[in-house]
Amino acid sequence: MLAATGPNCNRSAGEEFDRLVERHQTALLRLCMVYLRDGELAKDAVQETYLKAYQALPHFRGECGEKTWLTRIAVNVCRDMARSAYFRHTDRRVTPEEMPDRPGEEAPPEREALAQALLELPRRYKDAVLLYYYQDLSQEEVGKALGLSAATVSRRLERARRMLKTALKGKWENE
Amino acid sequence: MNDRKMRNSIHLAVDGYGRELKPDPFLAARVRAQAQRKDGRKMKKIRFSAAFILAALLSLLTVTALAATAYTFIRQARSVQQEKGPLEKWTLEEKKMILEAMQRDGLALDEEKYAALEDAQGEAAQRIANELLLESRLPREALKETYGFEEASFSLFEKTVSIDEAAEAWVVAYRPRRWEERIGSYTVRLSAGSGRVTACAWSLDGLEENAFQPDNWHAAHWPMERVNRLLSFEADREARRAEKEAAEGPFEAWPLRDKAAFDEEILTQGYPRGDFVVNILPDAEDIPESGALAMAQAEAERMGAKEEERAAEQISFFLMPDDSREWLIALRGGYTVEIASPSGEVLSCAGPEKSEREESENTAQAADGDWIQAAWEAMKETYGLIEETRPFFSAQLEGENGGAKVTFTSKHYNPRLAGDYVFTLRGETGEILSSQWTLQEAYAQQGKAEPWRTARLWSAYEFNQEALLREKGRKIMAEAGSEVSWGMDFEHQAAYDTLYREAGFSRETYFHGLPTALDIPKEEAVFLAAQAVKEKYGAAEETLELAGPALAFDVTDPDAPVWRVSFLDRESMYAVALSGAGGQVLSCVRMDAGN
């Protein structure tokens, strides 16, 4: 929790901000990468996220986890960017198979398949899956983040699971 | 797949998908500078990607065919290739063996480099060996000349180098990463004897001209000219859009018909749109604009939007990737509504940011600490974990049959990689009744990986190594007087990153290294970078002195290291990339905080 080490302790806001950047930048990059499917756009989104966070930091009272806080900002930034002209008209995405192999870091095929299936989910289902399963928010929190009822989130998660199951075919049960 | 497995799998998939992205060491400083300049105006994004894009392009330059004579060395190389695969997987000893054979076969190697190889260690030695083996760039030149490749187009291709069956030629194959059926693949053969290009081929050579018609991306197959055009098409659109935005404001706020007109060429030209949406105009069967707006306003009202918050801000109508159609309406109060057309189904309605909720944490209370401590002691004793690994685990305590069950789960690594350590304890005494590590059997089958960090499943051994690694890293940071892992001086940063690279971490994340004797020294790199900035932007000497420099010797690609010299002040940043060996300027860009 940020409150224990946050703006109210002896650190300056600048130091606190540096810590937030160092601690969460990589996770946010990965989240944004999945949303935007483009490394450069993901970097932009993370920069925008931290800009918003920097401006809001003096008002952040540590009422929730810093990760949740940053994630909420990042998701909104990604949604905005996904609607932007830049995103729509620039096909600069990177898919897993385009990434260079790195000895010792190859992902197992089933993980690649799941990543690919996840990427191919329609956005409204992908949003729910990422917030619920990857960012570990509750269904109610996901609903608040997306402007949906918890029941709708639940339906979307159920639908997303079915879509993933279909996409993964026989690999599903072996996961 | 149950919910927990699903969660684990998605963590792994997402983490794996984004593993190539490296943190930006300048991010915090840049954001602060950007915030200070904001003054209530909406800022545009700063883009710092040019150098990275260039670095990615350069990485494709390095694995090229060898100018060689046939005989012993090439047979040995084939043998190693068959056993180990591509060059990246060869050991240094194997490379040295091939180089010795090349000398015996009478090939003239660069004496200076060959001598440097004797003294070099680790990554530097690997890099020099690679240079000696593979420094020809002939295949790229041949493809440019024969098929009209442009430098940027190589980024669309993946290259592999192999030795042909008859051991007469190196075969360099270029396969497109996307749209292979349309683009085809290219192959260049180089004589093993002379090192000269003997043949250039395209898998679509010989097709009738009509296979490439019409002259746009609707065609079944694309010659290289059209591939080149694909890249310039994007850039051209960006330029035109930027020009129009400068005059008329952001694209999203343009009138519906203007957005549709701008996007029309995507459809007429057959530009591969993947899963991107295209702005179109609704037809007679679609919900009209006025109807969609009314629906969106009703949704927003239902969510509590006041009247003034329900005014339309942006209205778009999209052709979706699956060819469905959708209205997207953004209202002034921060409400965004998506409506399918013609069905009228409200797909989503998002409101403005809500206040954060308390994060739920599944951690044990202080009163439960004794149980957890007892289980932790047992965990160390049973599985060999060292005390320094404790921060890596969270503990969950559950009451069970008058006693307790404590489960340790990795906090920092996905549970699928680390498994759960489960202990049951007797109620009265806290005695450990049973212990279980859920990956015991699977790990025994896997065994230890080299380097350890690359192991798919982690046991106590890997966690201990991780803890020791971090301790070493902290020592380097302390020596450097830095509290963050990216704010050290040049030498310490290189030592820190080398430590992590050698443990198996991504080279792209831990990219700082030290130049070898074959590279230009840092003083020369700074001098050349400053010259480039002065020549290109007319920056004054004193400006550059005040602004830096920040230095990095980027060894992401060990065969093509890059000096990155940045002059950063509150207003702008000059970023210069130079080839490590020759000091050629690869890129020189200025990024203003406000643009």
Short mmCIF file of N, CA, C and O in Angstrom, two decimals, chain B residues 301-361:
data_model
loop_
_atom_site.label_atom_id
_atom_site.label_comp_id
_atom_site.label_asym_id
_atom_site.label_seq_id
_atom_site.Cartn_x
_atom_site.Cartn_y
_atom_site.Cartn_z
N GLU B 301 -27.48 9.19 -19.01
CA GLU B 301 -28.41 9.68 -18.00
C GLU B 301 -28.69 8.59 -16.97
O GLU B 301 -28.73 8.84 -15.77
N ARG B 302 -28.83 7.37 -17.47
CA ARG B 302 -29.07 6.25 -16.57
C ARG B 302 -27.90 6.09 -15.59
O ARG B 302 -28.06 5.67 -14.45
N MET B 303 -26.70 6.44 -16.05
CA MET B 303 -25.52 6.34 -15.18
C MET B 303 -25.34 7.57 -14.30
O MET B 303 -24.37 7.68 -13.57
N GLY B 304 -26.24 8.52 -14.44
CA GLY B 304 -26.18 9.68 -13.54
C GLY B 304 -25.61 10.93 -14.17
O GLY B 304 -25.32 11.90 -13.46
N ALA B 305 -25.42 10.93 -15.47
CA ALA B 305 -24.88 12.13 -16.12
C ALA B 305 -25.88 13.27 -16.08
O ALA B 305 -27.08 13.06 -16.35
N LYS B 306 -25.40 14.46 -15.75
CA LYS B 306 -26.28 15.63 -15.77
C LYS B 306 -26.47 16.08 -17.22
O LYS B 306 -25.72 15.67 -18.11
N GLU B 307 -27.44 16.98 -17.40
CA GLU B 307 -27.78 17.37 -18.77
C GLU B 307 -26.58 17.94 -19.51
O GLU B 307 -26.31 17.60 -20.66
N GLU B 308 -25.82 18.84 -18.81
CA GLU B 308 -24.69 19.46 -19.50
C GLU B 308 -23.58 18.45 -19.81
O GLU B 308 -22.71 18.68 -20.64
N GLU B 309 -23.60 17.33 -19.10
CA GLU B 309 -22.57 16.31 -19.34
C GLU B 309 -22.95 15.40 -20.49
O GLU B 309 -22.15 14.56 -20.91
N ARG B 310 -24.16 15.56 -20.99
CA ARG B 310 -24.63 14.64 -22.03
C ARG B 310 -24.50 15.23 -23.44
O ARG B 310 -24.96 14.62 -24.40
N ALA B 311 -23.87 16.38 -23.54
CA ALA B 311 -23.67 16.96 -24.88
C ALA B 311 -22.63 16.14 -25.63
O ALA B 311 -21.65 15.66 -25.03
N ALA B 312 -22.84 15.98 -26.92
CA ALA B 312 -21.92 15.17 -27.72
C ALA B 312 -20.57 15.85 -27.86
O ALA B 312 -20.49 17.06 -28.08
N GLU B 313 -19.53 15.08 -27.70
CA GLU B 313 -18.19 15.62 -27.88
C GLU B 313 -17.54 15.04 -29.14
O GLU B 313 -16.93 15.75 -29.92
N GLN B 314 -17.67 13.73 -29.28
CA GLN B 314 -17.13 13.08 -30.48
C GLN B 314 -18.10 11.99 -30.93
O GLN B 314 -18.61 11.24 -30.10
N ILE B 315 -18.30 11.93 -32.23
CA ILE B 315 -19.18 10.88 -32.77
C ILE B 315 -18.45 10.17 -33.90
O ILE B 315 -17.95 10.80 -34.83
N SER B 316 -18.37 8.86 -33.79
CA SER B 316 -17.71 8.07 -34.83
C SER B 316 -18.57 6.88 -35.19
O SER B 316 -19.31 6.36 -34.35
N PHE B 317 -18.45 6.46 -36.43
CA PHE B 317 -19.13 5.25 -36.86
C PHE B 317 -18.08 4.37 -37.52
O PHE B 317 -17.38 4.80 -38.44
N PHE B 318 -17.95 3.15 -37.01
CA PHE B 318 -16.83 2.29 -37.41
C PHE B 318 -17.28 1.05 -38.16
O PHE B 318 -18.29 0.43 -37.80
N LEU B 319 -16.46 0.66 -39.11
CA LEU B 319 -16.49 -0.70 -39.64
C LEU B 319 -15.49 -1.47 -38.79
O LEU B 319 -14.30 -1.16 -38.78
N MET B 320 -15.98 -2.48 -38.09
CA MET B 320 -15.13 -3.20 -37.16
C MET B 320 -14.33 -4.28 -37.90
O MET B 320 -14.66 -4.63 -39.04
N PRO B 321 -13.31 -4.84 -37.26
CA PRO B 321 -12.50 -5.86 -37.94
C PRO B 321 -13.30 -7.06 -38.43
O PRO B 321 -12.96 -7.66 -39.44
N ASP B 322 -14.38 -7.39 -37.72
CA ASP B 322 -15.20 -8.53 -38.16
C ASP B 322 -16.32 -8.07 -39.10
O ASP B 322 -17.28 -8.79 -39.33
N ASP B 323 -16.17 -6.84 -39.61
CA ASP B 323 -17.12 -6.24 -40.55
C ASP B 323 -18.46 -5.87 -39.91
O ASP B 323 -19.40 -5.51 -40.62
N SER B 324 -18.56 -5.99 -38.60
CA SER B 324 -19.75 -5.44 -37.95
C SER B 324 -19.58 -3.92 -37.89
O SER B 324 -18.50 -3.39 -38.19
N ARG B 325 -20.65 -3.22 -37.52
CA ARG B 325 -20.62 -1.76 -37.54
C ARG B 325 -21.01 -1.25 -36.17
O ARG B 325 -21.86 -1.85 -35.48
N GLU B 326 -20.45 -0.13 -35.80
CA GLU B 326 -20.60 0.29 -34.41
C GLU B 326 -20.50 1.80 -34.28
O GLU B 326 -19.62 2.43 -34.86
N TRP B 327 -21.41 2.36 -33.51
CA TRP B 327 -21.31 3.77 -33.15
C TRP B 327 -20.46 3.92 -31.90
O TRP B 327 -20.58 3.11 -30.97
N LEU B 328 -19.64 4.93 -31.88
CA LEU B 328 -18.89 5.27 -30.66
C LEU B 328 -19.16 6.74 -30.37
O LEU B 328 -18.81 7.61 -31.18
N ILE B 329 -19.78 6.98 -29.25
CA ILE B 329 -20.17 8.35 -28.95
C ILE B 329 -19.59 8.76 -27.61
O ILE B 329 -19.81 8.09 -26.59
N ALA B 330 -18.80 9.81 -27.63
CA ALA B 330 -18.20 10.34 -26.40
C ALA B 330 -18.96 11.61 -26.01
O ALA B 330 -19.17 12.50 -26.85
N LEU B 331 -19.37 11.66 -24.76
CA LEU B 331 -20.13 12.82 -24.27
C LEU B 331 -19.24 13.68 -23.39
O LEU B 331 -18.22 13.22 -22.86
N ARG B 332 -19.66 14.90 -23.20
CA ARG B 332 -18.81 15.89 -22.55
C ARG B 332 -18.41 15.49 -21.13
O ARG B 332 -17.32 15.76 -20.67
N GLY B 333 -19.27 14.83 -20.42
CA GLY B 333 -18.98 14.48 -19.03
C GLY B 333 -18.06 13.29 -18.86
O GLY B 333 -17.91 12.78 -17.75
N GLY B 334 -17.45 12.84 -19.95
CA GLY B 334 -16.53 11.71 -19.84
C GLY B 334 -17.21 10.37 -20.04
O GLY B 334 -16.63 9.33 -19.74
N TYR B 335 -18.43 10.37 -20.54
CA TYR B 335 -19.14 9.13 -20.79
C TYR B 335 -18.88 8.70 -22.24
O TYR B 335 -18.88 9.53 -23.15
N THR B 336 -18.65 7.40 -22.42
CA THR B 336 -18.42 6.87 -23.76
C THR B 336 -19.34 5.67 -23.96
O THR B 336 -19.34 4.75 -23.14
N VAL B 337 -20.08 5.71 -25.05
CA VAL B 337 -21.07 4.65 -25.29
C VAL B 337 -20.80 4.02 -26.65
O VAL B 337 -20.57 4.71 -27.65
N GLU B 338 -20.80 2.69 -26.67
CA GLU B 338 -20.64 1.95 -27.92
C GLU B 338 -21.96 1.26 -28.24
O GLU B 338 -22.51 0.57 -27.37
N ILE B 339 -22.42 1.43 -29.46
CA ILE B 339 -23.72 0.87 -29.85
C ILE B 339 -23.56 0.12 -31.17
O ILE B 339 -23.07 0.68 -32.16
N ALA B 340 -23.97 -1.14 -31.17
CA ALA B 340 -23.91 -1.93 -32.40
C ALA B 340 -24.99 -1.45 -33.37
O ALA B 340 -26.07 -1.05 -32.95
N SER B 341 -24.67 -1.48 -34.64
CA SER B 341 -25.65 -1.09 -35.65
C SER B 341 -25.71 -2.18 -36.72
O SER B 341 -24.68 -2.74 -37.09
N PRO B 342 -26.89 -2.55 -37.19
CA PRO B 342 -28.17 -1.88 -36.94
C PRO B 342 -28.93 -2.41 -35.73
O PRO B 342 -30.05 -1.98 -35.48
N SER B 343 -28.36 -3.35 -34.95
CA SER B 343 -29.16 -4.00 -33.91
C SER B 343 -29.54 -3.04 -32.77
O SER B 343 -30.57 -3.23 -32.12
N GLY B 344 -28.70 -2.04 -32.50
CA GLY B 344 -28.99 -1.10 -31.42
C GLY B 344 -28.56 -1.61 -30.06
O GLY B 344 -28.81 -0.96 -29.04
N GLU B 345 -27.87 -2.74 -30.01
CA GLU B 345 -27.39 -3.24 -28.72
C GLU B 345 -26.33 -2.29 -28.16
O GLU B 345 -25.40 -1.89 -28.86
N VAL B 346 -26.51 -1.92 -26.89
CA VAL B 346 -25.49 -1.08 -26.25
C VAL B 346 -24.36 -2.00 -25.81
O VAL B 346 -24.53 -2.84 -24.93
N LEU B 347 -23.22 -1.84 -26.44
CA LEU B 347 -22.11 -2.75 -26.17
C LEU B 347 -21.37 -2.38 -24.91
O LEU B 347 -20.89 -3.23 -24.18
N SER B 348 -21.24 -1.09 -24.66
CA SER B 348 -20.60 -0.67 -23.41
C SER B 348 -20.97 0.78 -23.14
O SER B 348 -21.31 1.53 -24.05
N CYS B 349 -20.92 1.12 -21.88
CA CYS B 349 -21.14 2.50 -21.49
C CYS B 349 -20.19 2.79 -20.35
O CYS B 349 -20.37 2.25 -19.25
N ALA B 350 -19.16 3.54 -20.62
CA ALA B 350 -18.16 3.82 -19.60
C ALA B 350 -18.33 5.24 -19.10
O ALA B 350 -18.47 6.17 -19.90
N GLY B 351 -18.28 5.39 -17.78
CA GLY B 351 -18.40 6.71 -17.20
C GLY B 351 -17.05 7.30 -16.87
O GLY B 351 -16.02 6.68 -17.13
N PRO B 352 -17.04 8.49 -16.28
CA PRO B 352 -15.77 9.09 -15.88
C PRO B 352 -15.15 8.27 -14.77
O PRO B 352 -15.80 7.42 -14.17
N GLU B 353 -13.88 8.58 -14.47
CA GLU B 353 -13.17 7.80 -13.46
C GLU B 353 -13.89 7.84 -12.13
O GLU B 353 -14.37 8.87 -11.68
N LYS B 354 -13.96 6.67 -11.51
CA LYS B 354 -14.57 6.58 -10.19
C LYS B 354 -13.46 6.61 -9.13
O LYS B 354 -12.30 6.41 -9.44
N SER B 355 -13.87 6.83 -7.88
CA SER B 355 -12.88 6.78 -6.83
C SER B 355 -12.41 5.34 -6.65
O SER B 355 -13.14 4.40 -6.89
N GLU B 356 -11.19 5.22 -6.25
CA GLU B 356 -10.61 3.89 -6.08
C GLU B 356 -11.23 3.16 -4.89
O GLU B 356 -11.67 3.77 -3.94
N ARG B 357 -11.23 1.88 -4.98
CA ARG B 357 -11.74 1.09 -3.87
C ARG B 357 -10.56 0.50 -3.10
O ARG B 357 -9.45 0.40 -3.59
N GLU B 358 -10.89 0.14 -1.92
CA GLU B 358 -9.86 -0.48 -1.10
C GLU B 358 -9.38 -1.76 -1.77
O GLU B 358 -10.18 -2.56 -2.22
N GLU B 359 -8.09 -1.90 -1.87
CA GLU B 359 -7.57 -3.12 -2.47
C GLU B 359 -7.72 -4.28 -1.50
O GLU B 359 -7.39 -4.16 -0.33
N SER B 360 -8.30 -5.35 -2.00
CA SER B 360 -8.43 -6.49 -1.10
C SER B 360 -7.13 -7.27 -1.06
O SER B 360 -6.54 -7.55 -2.09
N GLU B 361 -6.69 -7.57 0.08
CA GLU B 361 -5.43 -8.30 0.20
C GLU B 361 -5.67 -9.55 1.04
O GLU B 361 -6.25 -9.48 2.11
#
